[in-house]
Amino acid sequence: MTTSTGTDWAAWQNSWDRQQEWYMPDREDRFRIMLDMVEALVGTAPRVLDLACGTGSITARVLARFPEATSTGVDLDPALLAIARGTFDGDDRVSFVTADLKDPDWAAKLPYESYDAVLTATALHWLHSEPLADLYGRIAELVRDGGVFMNADHMIDDSTPRINAAERAQRHARMDQAKRDGALDWAQWWQVAAKDPVLAEPTARRFEIYGEHADGDMPSADWHARTLREKGFAEARPVWCSPSDSLVLAVK
Ligand SMILES: C[S@@+](CC[C@H](N)C(=O)[O-])C[C@H]1O[C@@H](n2cnc3c(N)ncnc32)[C@H](O)[C@@H]1O
């Protein structure tokens, strides 16, 4: 839909999805299993926190599958948040918060003190392990008893270097082919955003905040599950994985 600003937010969502799928062709599978586990553990009307929400990809899929859900999106990127806010404008099930997840007080900006499900995808590798462990402690405080946290991300098991190298080589060969066929990578997508009349200014701001990309770690799924248990979750383990990515589920 094109809005009064002349911006076609659905087209931006679509192009964001294509860019992310260039890195993760099985991205929708990850989201589907994530929502299956939401339904299995906290039902079909959850209060969700879409952590590091970007354009609100998780929120969109939550509301499409669970119309009675509500969602709070939190992120620091002004351009991706502009797309998120434009997309969900007028939907009172959704709100967005600008916050830095490395700020110890970020959760004070949220509209609720607790959530049934805190969900995140392709984002926490922007943090180093130590601040991520601290963040997991704060997330454990935000999830209600019996509620869930899920993190779908690139997670690397250092004990399998030959498997990792072979998987990476194959994945990158496929990405190179998709690029020759016209797929936009991260840097190219941002070049397009920088030329958009509405997104140019927030895009310039996001480059001041992050540069091209923040620097973080990609610990193993075992590290994530262990750290989540240490930080207050009763159970945690992967519920899905591909050759490169895992979805770790923790229950409080
Ligand atoms: C690759 S995007 C993924 C967005 C969305 N979850 C998706 O799957 O499409 C990573 C997101 O993490 C956010 N992010 C990274 N570090 C952050 C931080 N310290 N505080 C808030 N958001 C952060 C970025 O701004 C970006 O929107």
Coordinates of C-alpha atoms and ligand atoms in Angstrom, one line a residue:
M1 CA 0.0 0.0 0.0
T2 CA 1.3 3.5 -0.9
T3 CA 0.8 6.0 2.0
S4 CA 0.5 9.8 2.2
T5 CA 4.3 10.0 2.2
G6 CA 4.3 8.3 -1.2
T7 CA 6.2 5.4 0.3
D8 CA 5.2 1.8 -0.6
W9 CA 6.0 0.1 2.7
A10 CA 5.0 -3.3 1.5
A11 CA 7.5 -3.0 -1.3
W12 CA 10.2 -2.2 1.2
Q13 CA 9.2 -5.2 3.3
N14 CA 9.4 -7.4 0.2
S15 CA 12.8 -6.1 -0.8
W16 CA 14.1 -6.5 2.8
D17 CA 12.8 -10.1 2.8
R18 CA 14.5 -10.9 -0.5
Q19 CA 17.8 -9.4 0.8
Q20 CA 17.7 -11.4 4.0
E21 CA 16.8 -14.6 2.1
W22 CA 19.9 -14.1 0.0
Y23 CA 21.8 -14.9 3.2
M24 CA 19.2 -17.5 4.5
P25 CA 17.1 -19.3 1.9
D26 CA 15.4 -21.2 4.7
R27 CA 14.5 -18.0 6.7
E28 CA 10.7 -18.7 6.4
D29 CA 11.2 -22.2 7.8
R30 CA 12.9 -20.7 10.8
F31 CA 10.0 -18.3 11.3
R32 CA 7.4 -21.1 10.9
I33 CA 9.0 -23.4 13.5
M34 CA 9.4 -20.3 15.8
L35 CA 5.7 -19.7 15.6
D36 CA 4.9 -23.4 16.0
M37 CA 6.8 -23.4 19.3
V38 CA 5.0 -20.1 20.4
E39 CA 1.7 -21.9 19.8
A40 CA 2.8 -25.1 21.5
L41 CA 4.1 -23.3 24.6
V42 CA 2.1 -20.1 25.1
G43 CA -0.9 -20.3 22.8
T44 CA -2.4 -18.3 20.0
A45 CA -2.9 -14.9 21.6
P46 CA 0.6 -14.1 23.0
R47 CA 2.1 -10.8 24.0
V48 CA 5.3 -10.8 22.0
L49 CA 8.5 -8.8 22.2
D50 CA 10.1 -8.7 18.7
L51 CA 13.7 -8.1 19.9
A52 CA 16.0 -6.3 17.4
C53 CA 12.9 -6.2 15.2
G54 CA 14.3 -4.5 12.1
T55 CA 11.4 -3.9 9.8
G56 CA 9.1 -6.0 12.1
S57 CA 9.5 -9.3 10.2
I58 CA 8.6 -11.4 13.2
T59 CA 5.7 -9.1 14.2
A60 CA 4.2 -9.4 10.7
R61 CA 4.3 -13.2 10.8
V62 CA 3.0 -13.4 14.4
L63 CA 0.0 -11.2 13.5
A64 CA -0.7 -13.1 10.2
R65 CA -0.9 -16.4 12.1
F66 CA -2.2 -15.2 15.5
P67 CA -4.6 -12.2 14.9
E68 CA -5.2 -11.9 18.6
A69 CA -1.5 -11.4 19.4
T70 CA 0.1 -8.1 20.4
S71 CA 3.6 -7.2 19.6
T72 CA 6.2 -4.7 20.8
G73 CA 9.2 -4.2 18.4
V74 CA 12.4 -2.9 19.8
D75 CA 15.4 -1.8 17.7
L76 CA 18.0 1.0 17.3
D77 CA 18.1 1.4 13.5
P78 CA 16.0 4.5 12.5
A79 CA 15.6 3.5 8.9
L80 CA 14.4 -0.1 9.6
L81 CA 12.2 1.3 12.4
A82 CA 10.7 3.8 9.9
I83 CA 9.7 0.9 7.6
A84 CA 8.3 -1.0 10.6
R85 CA 6.3 2.0 11.8
G86 CA 5.0 2.8 8.3
T87 CA 4.0 -0.8 7.8
F88 CA 2.0 -1.1 11.0
D89 CA 0.7 2.4 11.2
G90 CA -2.8 2.4 12.7
D91 CA -2.6 -1.2 14.0
D92 CA -3.1 -0.8 17.8
R93 CA -1.8 -4.4 18.4
V94 CA 1.7 -3.1 17.6
S95 CA 4.1 -0.6 19.0
F96 CA 7.7 0.2 18.4
V97 CA 10.4 1.3 20.8
T98 CA 13.8 2.8 19.9
A99 CA 16.5 1.4 22.3
D100 CA 20.0 0.1 22.3
L101 CA 20.0 -3.5 23.6
K102 CA 23.5 -2.9 25.0
D103 CA 22.1 -0.2 27.3
P104 CA 21.4 -1.9 30.7
D105 CA 18.2 0.1 31.0
W106 CA 16.7 -0.6 27.6
A107 CA 13.8 -2.6 29.0
A108 CA 12.5 0.4 31.0
K109 CA 11.3 1.9 27.7
L110 CA 9.0 -1.0 27.0
P111 CA 5.2 -0.6 27.4
Y112 CA 4.9 -3.8 29.4
E113 CA 6.8 -5.3 32.3
S114 CA 6.5 -8.9 31.1
Y115 CA 5.9 -10.9 27.9
D116 CA 4.7 -14.4 26.9
A117 CA 7.3 -14.7 24.2
V118 CA 10.5 -12.8 23.4
L119 CA 11.5 -13.6 19.8
T120 CA 14.5 -12.6 17.8
A121 CA 16.1 -13.5 14.5
T122 CA 19.4 -12.8 12.7
A123 CA 20.3 -10.1 15.2
L124 CA 22.1 -11.1 18.3
H125 CA 25.3 -11.9 16.4
W126 CA 25.6 -8.1 16.4
L127 CA 26.6 -8.4 20.0
H128 CA 29.8 -9.8 21.6
S129 CA 29.3 -12.8 23.9
E130 CA 29.7 -10.9 27.2
P131 CA 27.0 -8.2 26.5
L132 CA 24.8 -10.9 25.0
A133 CA 25.0 -13.0 28.2
D134 CA 24.0 -9.8 30.1
L135 CA 21.2 -9.3 27.7
Y136 CA 20.0 -12.9 28.3
G137 CA 19.8 -12.1 32.0
R138 CA 17.5 -9.1 31.3
I139 CA 15.4 -11.1 28.9
A140 CA 14.9 -13.8 31.6
E141 CA 13.5 -11.1 33.8
L142 CA 11.1 -10.0 31.1
V143 CA 9.7 -13.4 30.2
R144 CA 6.8 -14.5 32.5
D145 CA 7.0 -17.8 34.3
G146 CA 6.2 -20.5 31.6
G147 CA 6.9 -18.0 28.8
V148 CA 9.5 -18.5 26.1
F149 CA 12.5 -16.9 24.5
M150 CA 13.6 -17.9 21.0
N151 CA 16.7 -16.9 19.1
A152 CA 17.1 -17.9 15.4
D153 CA 20.6 -16.9 14.2
H154 CA 23.9 -18.0 12.6
M155 CA 25.5 -20.1 15.3
I156 CA 29.0 -21.6 14.8
D157 CA 30.2 -24.8 16.5
D158 CA 34.0 -24.4 16.6
S159 CA 34.6 -28.1 17.2
T160 CA 33.6 -28.9 13.5
P161 CA 36.0 -26.8 11.4
R162 CA 35.9 -29.0 8.3
I163 CA 32.1 -29.2 8.2
N164 CA 31.9 -25.4 8.8
A165 CA 34.3 -24.6 6.0
A166 CA 32.6 -26.9 3.5
E167 CA 29.1 -25.6 4.4
R168 CA 30.3 -22.0 4.2
A169 CA 32.0 -22.6 0.8
Q170 CA 28.8 -24.1 -0.6
R171 CA 26.6 -21.4 0.8
H172 CA 28.7 -18.6 -0.6
A173 CA 28.9 -20.2 -4.0
R174 CA 25.1 -20.3 -4.1
M175 CA 25.0 -16.6 -2.9
D176 CA 27.5 -15.6 -5.6
Q177 CA 25.2 -17.3 -8.2
A178 CA 22.1 -15.6 -6.8
K179 CA 23.9 -12.2 -6.9
R180 CA 24.8 -12.8 -10.6
D181 CA 21.1 -13.4 -11.1
G182 CA 20.3 -10.0 -9.6
A183 CA 19.9 -10.5 -5.8
L184 CA 20.9 -7.4 -3.6
D185 CA 23.3 -7.9 -0.8
W186 CA 23.3 -5.9 2.5
A187 CA 25.5 -3.1 1.2
Q188 CA 23.6 -2.7 -2.1
W189 CA 20.2 -2.7 -0.3
W190 CA 21.4 0.2 1.9
Q191 CA 22.6 2.0 -1.2
V192 CA 19.0 1.8 -2.6
A193 CA 17.6 3.0 0.8
A194 CA 20.0 5.9 0.9
K195 CA 18.5 7.2 -2.4
D196 CA 14.8 7.0 -1.2
P197 CA 13.4 10.4 -0.4
V198 CA 11.8 9.3 2.9
L199 CA 14.5 6.8 4.0
A200 CA 17.6 8.8 3.0
E201 CA 17.8 10.8 6.3
P202 CA 17.2 7.8 8.7
T203 CA 19.6 5.8 6.6
A204 CA 22.3 8.4 7.1
R205 CA 21.6 8.3 10.8
R206 CA 21.8 4.5 11.0
F207 CA 25.3 4.6 9.3
E208 CA 26.4 7.1 12.0
I209 CA 25.2 4.6 14.7
Y210 CA 26.5 1.4 13.3
G211 CA 28.7 2.0 10.4
E212 CA 27.9 -0.7 7.8
H213 CA 27.4 -3.5 10.4
A214 CA 28.1 -3.8 14.2
D215 CA 30.8 -6.3 15.2
G216 CA 29.8 -9.3 17.3
D217 CA 30.2 -13.0 18.0
M218 CA 28.5 -16.2 16.7
P219 CA 28.8 -18.7 19.5
S220 CA 27.4 -22.2 19.2
A221 CA 23.8 -23.3 19.9
D222 CA 25.2 -25.1 23.0
W223 CA 26.6 -21.8 24.3
H224 CA 23.3 -20.1 23.8
A225 CA 21.3 -22.9 25.6
R226 CA 23.8 -23.1 28.5
T227 CA 23.9 -19.3 28.9
L228 CA 20.1 -19.0 28.9
R229 CA 19.9 -21.7 31.6
E230 CA 22.6 -19.9 33.7
K231 CA 20.7 -16.6 33.3
G232 CA 17.4 -17.9 34.7
F233 CA 15.6 -20.1 32.1
A234 CA 14.5 -23.6 33.3
E235 CA 15.0 -25.4 30.0
A236 CA 16.8 -24.5 26.7
R237 CA 17.8 -26.3 23.6
P238 CA 17.8 -26.0 19.8
V239 CA 14.4 -26.9 18.2
W240 CA 15.5 -26.4 14.6
C241 CA 18.8 -26.2 12.7
S242 CA 20.0 -25.9 9.2
P243 CA 23.7 -26.4 8.2
S244 CA 24.5 -22.8 9.2
D245 CA 21.7 -21.6 11.6
S246 CA 19.9 -22.7 14.7
L247 CA 16.8 -21.8 16.5
V248 CA 17.3 -22.0 20.3
L249 CA 14.2 -22.1 22.5
A250 CA 14.3 -21.4 26.2
V251 CA 11.3 -21.8 28.7
K252 CA 11.2 -19.9 31.9
Ligands
LIG1 C1 19.7 -8.3 10.1 S1 18.5 -7.4 11.1 C2 17.3 -8.6 11.5 C3 15.9 -7.9 11.7 C4 14.7 -8.9 11.8 N1 14.8 -9.6 13.1 C5 14.6 -9.8 10.6 O1 14.8 -11.0 10.8 O2 14.4 -9.4 9.5 C6 19.4 -7.2 12.6 C7 18.7 -6.1 13.5 O3 19.3 -6.1 14.8 C8 19.3 -4.8 15.3 N2 20.3 -4.5 16.3 C9 21.6 -4.9 16.3 N3 22.2 -4.5 17.4 C10 21.3 -3.9 18.2 C11 21.3 -3.2 19.4 N4 22.4 -3.1 20.1 N5 20.2 -2.6 19.9 C12 19.0 -2.7 19.1 N6 18.9 -3.3 17.9 C13 20.0 -3.9 17.5 C14 19.7 -4.0 14.0 O4 19.4 -2.6 14.1 C15 18.9 -4.7 13.0 O5 17.6 -4.2 12.8

